[in-house]
Coordinates of C-alpha atoms and ligand atoms in Angstrom, one line a residue:
M156 CA 123.6 83.1 107.8
Y157 CA 120.6 85.4 109.5
T158 CA 120.7 84.0 112.3
R159 CA 124.4 84.0 113.9
E160 CA 125.6 87.4 113.8
G161 CA 127.7 88.5 116.2
K162 CA 127.1 85.1 118.5
M163 CA 130.0 83.6 117.1
K164 CA 132.9 86.7 119.7
A165 CA 131.7 84.3 122.6
V166 CA 134.9 82.9 124.2
F167 CA 133.2 80.1 124.3
A168 CA 133.1 79.7 120.2
F169 CA 134.8 77.1 119.8
Y170 CA 132.5 75.1 122.1
L171 CA 129.8 75.8 120.9
S172 CA 130.5 76.2 117.1
C173 CA 129.4 72.5 116.8
L174 CA 126.4 72.5 118.0
L175 CA 126.0 76.1 116.5
S176 CA 126.5 75.3 113.0
F177 CA 124.5 72.0 113.8
S178 CA 120.9 74.9 115.0
Y179 CA 122.0 76.9 111.5
A180 CA 121.4 74.2 109.0
L181 CA 118.2 73.2 110.6
S182 CA 116.8 76.7 110.6
S183 CA 119.2 79.1 109.6
N184 CA 118.2 78.3 105.3
K185 CA 114.6 78.3 105.9
I186 CA 112.7 80.4 103.2
G187 CA 111.7 83.8 103.5
I188 CA 108.3 85.2 102.1
N189 CA 107.2 89.0 101.4
Y190 CA 104.1 89.8 103.3
G191 CA 102.5 92.6 101.0
R192 CA 99.5 93.7 102.0
L193 CA 97.6 95.9 99.0
G194 CA 94.7 94.1 98.7
D195 CA 91.3 95.0 100.6
N196 CA 90.8 91.4 100.8
L197 CA 93.3 89.3 102.5
P198 CA 93.1 87.3 105.5
S199 CA 93.6 88.9 108.8
P200 CA 97.4 88.9 109.9
Y201 CA 96.1 87.3 113.1
Q202 CA 95.0 84.1 109.9
S203 CA 98.5 85.4 107.9
I204 CA 100.6 84.5 110.4
E205 CA 98.9 81.2 111.1
L206 CA 99.2 80.9 107.8
L207 CA 103.0 80.8 107.8
T208 CA 103.7 79.2 110.4
S209 CA 102.4 76.2 108.8
M210 CA 104.2 76.6 105.6
K211 CA 106.8 76.1 107.6
V212 CA 108.2 79.7 106.3
G213 CA 110.8 81.1 108.2
H214 CA 111.6 84.3 107.8
V215 CA 108.9 87.0 106.7
K216 CA 109.3 90.6 105.3
L217 CA 107.0 93.1 105.8
Y218 CA 106.6 96.7 103.3
D219 CA 106.4 98.7 106.6
A220 CA 106.0 98.3 110.6
N221 CA 102.7 97.7 110.9
P222 CA 101.8 97.5 114.7
E223 CA 99.2 95.2 114.7
V224 CA 101.8 92.5 112.5
L225 CA 104.6 93.5 114.7
K226 CA 102.3 92.7 118.0
L227 CA 100.9 89.3 116.2
L228 CA 104.7 88.1 115.4
S229 CA 105.6 88.7 118.9
G230 CA 106.3 84.9 120.7
T231 CA 106.8 83.1 117.2
N232 CA 109.6 82.0 116.2
L233 CA 109.4 84.0 112.9
H234 CA 112.5 86.1 111.8
V235 CA 111.1 89.8 110.8
S236 CA 112.4 91.9 108.7
I237 CA 110.7 96.0 108.3
M238 CA 110.6 98.4 106.6
V239 CA 111.7 101.8 106.5
P240 CA 109.3 103.6 103.8
N241 CA 111.0 105.7 101.3
E242 CA 109.0 109.4 102.2
Q243 CA 110.5 109.0 106.0
I244 CA 114.3 108.4 104.3
S245 CA 115.6 112.4 103.8
A246 CA 113.8 112.9 107.6
I247 CA 116.1 109.9 109.1
A248 CA 119.6 110.8 107.1
S249 CA 119.3 114.7 108.6
N250 CA 118.1 114.2 112.2
Q251 CA 119.3 111.3 114.5
T252 CA 117.1 112.2 116.5
Q253 CA 114.1 110.9 114.0
A254 CA 116.6 108.2 113.7
D255 CA 116.1 107.2 117.0
Q256 CA 112.3 107.9 117.3
W257 CA 111.9 105.5 114.1
V258 CA 113.5 102.8 116.2
D259 CA 111.6 103.4 119.4
Q260 CA 108.0 103.5 117.7
N261 CA 109.0 101.0 115.3
V262 CA 111.4 98.3 116.9
L263 CA 112.1 98.6 120.5
A264 CA 108.3 98.8 120.7
Y265 CA 108.6 95.1 119.9
Y266 CA 112.0 93.8 119.9
P267 CA 112.9 91.5 121.3
T268 CA 110.0 89.2 121.7
T269 CA 109.8 89.9 117.8
K270 CA 112.6 88.3 116.2
I271 CA 113.1 91.7 114.4
R272 CA 115.9 90.9 112.4
F273 CA 116.4 92.9 109.2
V274 CA 115.5 96.7 109.3
L275 CA 115.6 97.6 105.5
V276 CA 115.8 101.0 104.4
G277 CA 113.9 101.7 101.4
N278 CA 112.6 100.2 98.8
E279 CA 114.5 100.1 95.3
V280 CA 115.5 103.1 95.9
F281 CA 118.1 104.0 93.1
S282 CA 114.9 102.7 90.4
T283 CA 113.0 106.4 91.9
N284 CA 114.6 110.0 89.8
D285 CA 114.5 111.3 93.3
L286 CA 118.5 112.3 93.5
K287 CA 117.5 114.0 97.3
L288 CA 116.5 110.1 97.7
W289 CA 119.7 108.8 96.7
L290 CA 122.1 111.0 98.8
D291 CA 119.6 111.1 101.5
L292 CA 119.7 106.8 101.3
V293 CA 122.6 105.9 102.6
P294 CA 123.0 108.6 105.6
A295 CA 120.0 107.1 106.6
M296 CA 120.8 103.7 106.9
K297 CA 123.9 104.9 109.1
N298 CA 121.5 106.9 112.0
I299 CA 119.2 103.8 112.2
K300 CA 121.9 101.7 112.2
T301 CA 123.6 103.9 115.4
S302 CA 120.2 104.1 117.2
L303 CA 119.8 99.9 116.9
T304 CA 123.3 100.1 118.7
G305 CA 122.6 102.9 120.7
H306 CA 120.5 100.6 122.2
N307 CA 122.6 97.5 122.4
V308 CA 121.0 95.6 119.2
H309 CA 123.3 94.3 117.6
N310 CA 121.6 90.9 115.8
I311 CA 119.5 93.2 113.5
K312 CA 120.8 94.1 110.3
V313 CA 120.3 97.2 107.9
G314 CA 120.0 97.0 104.3
T315 CA 118.7 98.3 101.4
P316 CA 116.6 95.6 98.9
L317 CA 117.7 97.0 94.8
A318 CA 115.9 96.2 92.0
M319 CA 118.5 95.0 88.9
D320 CA 118.7 98.0 87.3
V321 CA 120.9 99.1 89.9
L322 CA 123.9 97.5 87.3
E323 CA 123.7 98.9 83.9
S324 CA 125.5 96.1 82.7
T325 CA 124.3 92.3 83.3
F326 CA 125.5 90.0 81.0
P327 CA 128.1 88.4 81.2
P328 CA 128.2 88.2 84.0
S329 CA 131.4 89.1 84.0
S330 CA 130.6 92.5 83.0
G331 CA 128.3 93.2 86.1
K332 CA 128.6 97.3 86.7
F333 CA 126.6 99.6 88.6
R334 CA 124.5 102.5 86.8
S335 CA 127.2 105.2 86.2
D336 CA 123.9 108.1 86.7
I337 CA 124.4 107.0 90.1
P338 CA 127.4 108.5 91.8
I339 CA 129.8 106.6 92.1
Q340 CA 130.3 108.1 96.1
V341 CA 126.9 107.0 96.8
I342 CA 127.6 103.5 95.8
L343 CA 130.7 102.9 97.9
S344 CA 129.3 104.5 100.9
L345 CA 126.7 101.9 100.8
M346 CA 129.7 99.5 99.5
K347 CA 131.5 100.6 102.6
F348 CA 128.4 100.4 105.1
L349 CA 127.0 96.9 103.8
N350 CA 130.3 95.6 104.3
G351 CA 131.5 96.7 107.6
T352 CA 128.0 95.8 109.9
K353 CA 128.5 93.0 107.5
S354 CA 125.4 93.3 106.6
F355 CA 124.0 92.1 103.3
F356 CA 123.3 93.1 99.5
F357 CA 120.0 92.5 98.9
I358 CA 118.8 92.6 95.2
D359 CA 114.7 92.2 93.9
A360 CA 116.0 89.4 91.6
Y361 CA 113.4 88.3 89.0
T362 CA 114.6 85.4 86.4
Y363 CA 110.7 86.0 84.9
F364 CA 111.3 89.7 84.0
A365 CA 114.7 89.1 82.4
W366 CA 112.9 85.6 80.2
S367 CA 110.1 87.6 79.3
D368 CA 112.0 90.2 77.8
N369 CA 113.6 87.5 75.5
P370 CA 111.6 84.8 75.2
T371 CA 113.2 83.7 72.2
N372 CA 117.2 84.0 72.7
I373 CA 117.4 83.2 76.7
S374 CA 116.1 79.5 77.7
L375 CA 112.6 79.1 79.9
D376 CA 114.3 76.0 81.4
S377 CA 117.3 78.0 83.2
A378 CA 114.8 81.1 83.9
L379 CA 112.5 78.0 85.9
L380 CA 116.1 76.7 87.1
K381 CA 116.1 73.6 85.5
D382 CA 119.3 73.1 86.5
G383 CA 121.4 70.0 84.6
N384 CA 122.9 71.4 81.6
V385 CA 125.6 73.8 81.6
T386 CA 122.9 76.9 79.4
Y387 CA 125.7 79.6 79.2
V388 CA 129.3 79.8 79.9
D389 CA 130.8 83.1 80.8
T390 CA 133.9 82.8 78.3
E391 CA 136.0 86.2 80.8
S392 CA 135.4 84.6 83.7
G393 CA 135.1 80.9 82.1
L394 CA 132.2 80.1 84.8
N395 CA 129.9 77.6 83.8
Y396 CA 125.9 79.1 84.3
T397 CA 123.2 76.4 84.7
N398 CA 120.5 78.3 85.2
L399 CA 119.6 82.3 85.1
L400 CA 119.3 82.9 88.4
D401 CA 122.9 82.7 89.0
Q402 CA 124.0 84.6 86.5
M403 CA 121.9 87.6 87.8
L404 CA 123.4 87.3 90.9
D405 CA 126.7 86.9 89.9
S406 CA 126.5 90.6 88.2
V407 CA 126.1 91.4 91.1
H408 CA 128.9 90.0 92.8
F409 CA 131.7 90.8 89.7
A410 CA 130.1 94.8 89.5
M411 CA 130.3 93.9 93.7
G412 CA 134.1 92.7 92.9
K413 CA 135.3 95.5 90.7
L414 CA 134.4 98.4 93.9
G415 CA 136.7 96.1 96.1
F416 CA 134.0 94.6 97.9
D417 CA 134.5 90.6 97.4
N418 CA 132.8 89.7 100.3
V419 CA 129.5 91.4 100.4
R420 CA 126.9 88.8 101.0
I421 CA 124.1 88.9 99.1
A422 CA 120.3 88.3 99.5
I423 CA 117.2 87.8 97.3
S424 CA 114.6 90.4 98.8
E425 CA 112.4 89.5 96.1
T426 CA 112.1 86.5 93.5
G427 CA 109.4 84.7 92.2
W428 CA 107.0 83.9 89.0
P429 CA 103.4 85.3 88.4
H430 CA 100.9 82.3 88.2
A431 CA 98.7 84.5 85.8
G432 CA 98.9 87.8 83.8
D433 CA 97.5 89.1 80.7
I434 CA 97.3 87.7 77.3
D435 CA 100.4 89.9 76.2
Q436 CA 102.1 88.5 79.5
T437 CA 104.3 85.6 78.1
G438 CA 105.0 82.7 80.3
A439 CA 102.9 83.7 83.2
N440 CA 101.0 80.6 84.6
A441 CA 100.8 78.4 87.5
Y442 CA 102.5 75.8 85.7
N443 CA 105.8 77.7 85.6
A444 CA 105.7 79.6 89.2
E445 CA 105.4 76.3 91.1
T446 CA 108.3 75.1 89.0
Y447 CA 110.8 77.9 89.7
I448 CA 109.4 78.5 92.9
R449 CA 110.1 74.2 93.7
N450 CA 113.3 74.5 92.2
L451 CA 114.3 78.0 93.9
V452 CA 113.6 76.4 96.7
R453 CA 115.4 73.2 97.0
K454 CA 118.3 75.4 95.4
V455 CA 118.3 78.4 98.6
T456 CA 117.3 75.9 101.4
S457 CA 120.6 73.1 100.5
Y458 CA 122.7 72.0 103.1
P459 CA 125.2 72.7 102.8
P460 CA 124.8 75.6 100.7
I461 CA 125.5 75.8 97.1
G462 CA 125.8 79.5 96.1
T463 CA 126.6 80.8 92.6
P464 CA 129.0 79.8 90.2
A465 CA 131.1 83.0 91.3
K466 CA 130.6 82.5 95.3
P467 CA 130.2 78.8 95.7
G468 CA 129.3 77.5 98.9
I469 CA 127.9 81.2 100.3
E470 CA 124.4 80.8 101.7
I471 CA 122.3 83.3 100.1
P472 CA 118.9 84.2 102.6
T473 CA 115.7 84.9 100.0
F474 CA 112.4 86.0 100.1
I475 CA 109.9 84.7 97.7
F476 CA 107.9 87.3 96.0
S477 CA 104.9 87.3 97.7
L478 CA 102.8 85.4 100.5
Y479 CA 99.5 86.5 98.4
D480 CA 97.5 87.4 95.3
E481 CA 98.0 91.6 96.0
N482 CA 94.6 92.7 94.0
Q483 CA 95.5 96.6 94.5
K484 CA 98.5 96.5 92.8
P485 CA 98.4 98.7 89.3
G486 CA 100.0 97.8 86.7
A487 CA 99.8 94.8 84.1
G488 CA 98.1 91.8 85.1
T489 CA 101.1 89.8 86.5
E490 CA 100.9 92.5 89.2
R491 CA 98.1 90.9 90.6
H492 CA 99.1 87.6 90.1
W493 CA 102.3 87.0 92.3
G494 CA 100.9 84.8 95.4
L495 CA 101.5 81.5 96.6
L496 CA 98.3 81.7 97.8
N497 CA 94.4 83.1 96.8
N498 CA 92.3 85.3 99.0
N499 CA 90.8 82.3 100.9
G500 CA 94.4 81.5 102.6
R501 CA 95.0 78.4 100.0
P502 CA 97.8 77.6 98.0
I503 CA 96.8 78.7 93.9
Y504 CA 99.7 75.8 93.3
E505 CA 101.4 72.8 95.3
V506 CA 104.6 74.4 96.9
D507 CA 106.8 73.0 99.9
L508 CA 108.3 75.6 101.1
T509 CA 110.9 73.1 103.6
G510 CA 112.5 72.0 100.3
T511 CA 112.6 68.6 101.1
S512 CA 110.4 67.0 99.2
P513 CA 111.9 64.3 96.7
V514 CA 113.9 66.6 93.8
N515 CA 111.7 64.0 91.7
N516 CA 108.3 64.7 92.5
D517 CA 107.3 66.8 89.2
T518 CA 104.7 69.6 89.6
H519 CA 101.2 68.1 90.1
L520 CA 100.0 70.5 87.7
T521 CA 100.1 69.7 83.6
E522 CA 101.3 72.5 81.0
S523 CA 97.3 73.3 80.6
I524 CA 98.0 76.5 79.8
N525 CA 100.7 77.0 77.5
N526 CA 101.9 80.8 77.1
N527 CA 105.4 80.1 76.5
K528 CA 106.1 81.4 73.4
P529 CA 104.6 85.5 72.9
Y530 CA 100.9 85.9 71.9
K531 CA 100.6 86.3 67.9
G532 CA 97.8 87.7 67.3
K533 CA 96.0 91.3 67.7
I534 CA 94.8 92.1 70.9
W535 CA 92.4 95.1 71.8
C536 CA 92.0 96.9 75.2
V537 CA 88.4 97.6 75.9
V538 CA 86.4 98.9 79.1
A539 CA 85.4 96.4 81.3
S540 CA 82.0 94.8 81.1
D541 CA 82.0 95.4 85.2
A542 CA 83.7 98.5 85.1
S543 CA 81.8 101.2 87.0
L544 CA 80.3 104.7 85.1
A545 CA 81.1 106.5 87.5
E546 CA 85.3 105.8 88.0
L547 CA 86.1 105.8 84.2
E548 CA 84.5 109.4 83.9
P549 CA 88.6 109.7 85.6
A550 CA 90.0 107.5 83.8
L551 CA 89.2 109.0 80.3
D552 CA 90.5 112.0 81.5
F553 CA 93.6 110.8 82.7
A554 CA 93.9 108.9 79.2
C555 CA 93.7 112.0 77.5
R556 CA 95.7 114.4 79.8
Q557 CA 98.7 111.9 78.7
G558 CA 98.8 113.7 76.0
N559 CA 100.1 112.8 72.4
G560 CA 97.2 113.0 70.6
T561 CA 95.9 110.5 72.7
C562 CA 92.5 111.5 72.2
D563 CA 92.3 114.0 69.5
E564 CA 90.6 111.4 67.4
L565 CA 87.2 112.1 70.2
A566 CA 86.9 116.3 70.2
P567 CA 83.8 117.4 68.6
G568 CA 83.8 117.2 65.2
K569 CA 86.0 114.7 65.0
G570 CA 85.9 110.8 63.9
C571 CA 85.2 108.8 67.4
Y572 CA 82.9 111.9 69.0
E573 CA 80.2 110.0 68.4
P574 CA 78.3 108.3 69.8
V575 CA 79.2 110.8 72.7
S576 CA 78.6 108.5 75.7
V577 CA 81.7 107.7 78.7
V578 CA 82.0 104.3 77.9
D579 CA 82.7 104.8 73.9
H580 CA 84.8 107.5 74.7
A581 CA 86.4 105.5 76.9
S582 CA 87.3 102.6 75.2
Y583 CA 88.4 104.4 72.2
A584 CA 90.8 106.2 74.9
F585 CA 92.4 103.3 77.2
S586 CA 93.1 101.6 73.6
S587 CA 94.6 104.7 71.9
Y588 CA 96.2 105.2 75.3
W589 CA 97.7 101.6 75.2
A590 CA 98.6 101.9 72.1
K591 CA 101.3 104.9 72.2
F592 CA 102.5 104.8 75.9
R593 CA 102.6 100.7 76.1
S594 CA 106.9 100.4 75.3
D595 CA 107.1 103.2 77.7
G596 CA 105.6 100.7 80.4
A597 CA 101.6 101.9 80.4
S598 CA 99.2 98.9 80.8
C599 CA 96.0 98.0 79.9
Y600 CA 94.4 98.3 83.1
F601 CA 92.8 101.6 84.7
N602 CA 92.2 100.2 88.3
G603 CA 90.2 97.2 86.8
L604 CA 88.2 99.5 84.3
A605 CA 90.3 98.0 81.5
V606 CA 90.7 94.4 80.2
Q607 CA 92.7 92.8 77.1
T608 CA 90.8 90.4 74.9
I609 CA 91.5 88.8 71.6
T610 CA 88.1 89.3 70.8
D611 CA 87.5 92.1 68.1
P612 CA 85.0 94.3 69.7
S613 CA 83.8 95.2 66.9
K614 CA 82.3 92.1 66.4
S615 CA 81.1 91.5 70.1
W616 CA 78.2 92.1 71.2
I617 CA 79.7 92.0 75.4
M618 CA 81.8 94.6 74.8
P619 CA 80.8 99.0 74.8
I620 CA 81.9 100.1 70.9
P621 CA 82.9 103.3 69.9
K622 CA 81.2 102.9 66.1
C623 CA 84.8 104.5 65.1
V624 CA 86.2 101.4 65.6
D625 CA 86.0 99.1 62.6
L626 CA 86.0 102.7 60.8
K627 CA 88.9 104.7 61.3
M628 CA 90.9 103.7 64.6
V629 CA 93.7 101.4 63.6
L630 CA 95.9 103.2 67.1
W631 CA 93.7 100.8 68.9
I632 CA 94.7 97.7 67.4
L633 CA 97.7 96.5 68.3
L634 CA 99.8 94.3 66.2
L635 CA 102.3 92.3 68.1
E636 CA 103.0 90.2 65.0
S637 CA 106.8 89.9 65.6
Ligands
NAG172 C1 115.1 116.8 114.7 O1 114.1 116.2 115.0 C2 113.2 116.6 115.8 C3 112.2 115.3 116.8 O2 111.3 115.5 115.6 C4 113.1 118.1 116.4 O3 112.9 118.8 117.6 C5 114.2 118.8 116.0 O4 114.0 120.0 115.5 C6 114.9 117.9 114.4 N1 116.1 119.2 114.6 C7 116.7 119.7 113.6 C8 117.9 120.0 113.3 O5 116.5 119.2 112.7
NAG173 C1 135.0 95.3 104.6 O1 135.8 94.8 105.7 C2 136.3 94.0 106.1 C3 136.9 93.4 107.7 O2 135.4 93.4 107.8 C4 137.8 94.4 106.1 O3 139.0 93.8 106.5 C5 138.1 95.0 104.4 O4 138.8 96.2 104.5 C6 136.7 96.1 103.8 N1 136.6 95.8 102.9 C7 136.5 97.5 102.5 C8 137.4 97.5 100.8 O5 136.6 98.1 102.6
NAG174 C1 118.9 87.1 69.5 O1 119.5 86.6 69.1 C2 119.9 86.8 68.0 C3 121.3 86.3 67.1 O2 121.9 85.7 68.8 C4 119.9 88.1 67.8 O3 120.1 88.4 66.3 C5 118.8 89.3 67.8 O4 119.1 90.5 68.5 C6 118.4 88.1 69.7 N1 117.1 89.0 70.0 C7 116.9 90.1 71.0 C8 116.1 90.4 71.5 O5 117.7 90.2 71.8
NAG175 C1 119.7 68.6 79.2 O1 119.9 68.3 77.6 C2 119.3 66.6 77.3 C3 120.1 66.7 75.6 O2 119.7 68.1 75.2 C4 117.7 67.1 77.3 O3 117.5 66.5 77.0 C5 117.5 67.4 78.9 O4 116.2 67.7 79.4 C6 118.3 68.6 79.6 N1 117.7 68.4 81.1 C7 117.9 69.5 81.8 C8 117.3 69.3 82.9 O5 117.3 71.0 81.0
NAG176 C1 132.5 74.3 82.1 O1 132.3 73.4 80.9 C2 133.0 73.3 79.5 C3 132.6 72.0 78.7 O2 131.8 72.9 78.0 C4 134.2 72.7 80.1 O3 135.7 71.9 79.6 C5 134.6 73.0 81.6 O4 135.5 72.9 82.5 C6 133.8 73.8 82.4 N1 134.9 74.6 83.3 C7 134.5 75.1 84.3 C8 135.1 76.0 85.6 O5 133.7 74.1 85.6
NAG177 C1 104.7 63.9 95.9 O1 103.6 64.3 95.1 C2 102.4 63.4 95.5 C3 101.3 64.0 95.2 O2 101.1 64.3 93.2 C4 102.3 63.3 97.1 O3 100.7 62.6 97.3 C5 102.9 62.6 97.8 O4 103.1 63.2 98.7 C6 104.7 63.3 97.1 N1 105.8 62.6 97.3 C7 106.5 63.1 98.6 C8 107.8 62.1 98.6 O5 106.8 64.3 98.5
NAG178 C1 105.5 111.7 73.6 O1 105.7 113.6 72.7 C2 107.1 113.6 72.7 C3 106.5 115.0 73.1 O2 106.4 115.2 71.4 C4 107.8 112.8 72.1 O3 108.8 112.9 73.0 C5 107.2 111.2 72.8 O4 108.2 110.1 72.4 C6 106.2 110.5 73.0 N1 105.9 109.3 73.3 C7 105.3 108.4 72.5 C8 105.2 107.4 73.5 O5 104.8 108.6 71.1

């Protein structure tokens, strides 16, 4: 119910209610999209907004309050969500004047011609380990709200998107519970604020991550929202689940309920499925991505709303992640492949964001890439063939600075010292680093300088390789056999 806030107070409420619920059915439960811009090859903001409009998106979420984008959005019918960056939270929390200035510059300068509807304060704040930031979050949200109210702006809600790691227990859904290392007073004041301002609990909910962490025990169909069969019965609550997203959302519902906040609604600030990724990233393919997005859109745009087993009939505002593939995102291969569109603005797979295409119109893609089971062979992490020499040296330094003996073998006199070349040393260091820190979340990427390969580098003439590979480097051969 994005669009209705505050309007029902009027004396005309009863008279208008038919009209309102009608227009709400038509416009409010449209899908939202995250417009992330971490790419150096993306269509311009102007083209992007045209694309969003032509895709019949209802809502767009920005990761900042970019003046050019906000100006271009004025006069469109797109509802807009803007973000206060994490770095500005503490200043805004400690000083109402700073909050007022932020609102002046980033909201009032564009509102109401730009239909700003949400100000999201920070991004996944409790996934950082910055305790001061945690403590400053709600005071900052309150100061922003105070500024808005002071200017008589009542149809902009203030929220904060959190990751699923805000819960320490998510399964079964009825066991949902907030993390105990986050001070309970912080969670309680957040909940009180959201409840008191009738805002949403924004959650980034990716069935992809839950499933790909444990593809043997979790059904892919339930992660792809192929509803139809009960896939899990929560014996504690007696609720039957047909998909993994409902389970994740209900774990949040149960966590909030345990603190007495049963009626705070959830919005999904990010969800999606990567259409490509690294060799060791199970299930990242366009077929799954198309299937997930289609099923998601159908589910969250249904009218009347479906809700979840614990909260049936409740609308769940949802933002797909993401509009584009963003080539400047670091990390594993999937990070750069969440887009609905490629960098020419063309769809990577076909998707109807209005959710009105018939249920039985199957995906257009065939299951050509079948990586739905974990890759069982060996994977090597080597210097990419197009890596620039100038960039390799700092990357090599970085890998070696991570310690834990990553580069011990590269010291003069040690087994991999020869041949003494940046490329050879970097190939060793990347593999060694990845092998050591992979379980802590390290990836084989190094800003595009490193790639995974299933071709044994010691047998390939394309890859630059240190001679020590096949002789001594047991380390850099990652065995993914389970
Ligand atoms: C609050 O911020 C304003 C504007 O930046 C500044 O002039 C003022 O000194 C600050 N007040 C405090 C108490 O820090
Ligand atoms: C939530 O807000 C409602 C008013 O909208 C209030 O009646 C209720 O007591 C609040 N719940 C809590 C736990 O504060
Ligand atoms: C999968 O389920 C089996 C049987 O219930 C269990 O023994 C195993 O630990 C589970 N694996 C993971 C990765 O959770
Ligand atoms: C439901 O289960 C049946 C029998 O196991 C299976 O044939 C069917 O494909 C399933 N439907 C869905 C949507 O998963
Ligand atoms: C859940 O499914 C079981 C059968 O699998 C059924 O007996 C039960 O009534 C269902 N519960 C609810 C709440 O729908
Ligand atoms: C179903 O998909 C096909 C493409 O495979 C498309 O041509 C057709 O228009 C779609 N049907 C409907 C009713 O959307
Ligand atoms: C790196 O070394 C530290 C300290 O010796 C140790 O606690 C940590 O587990 C090591 N990490 C890895 C990935 O080996």
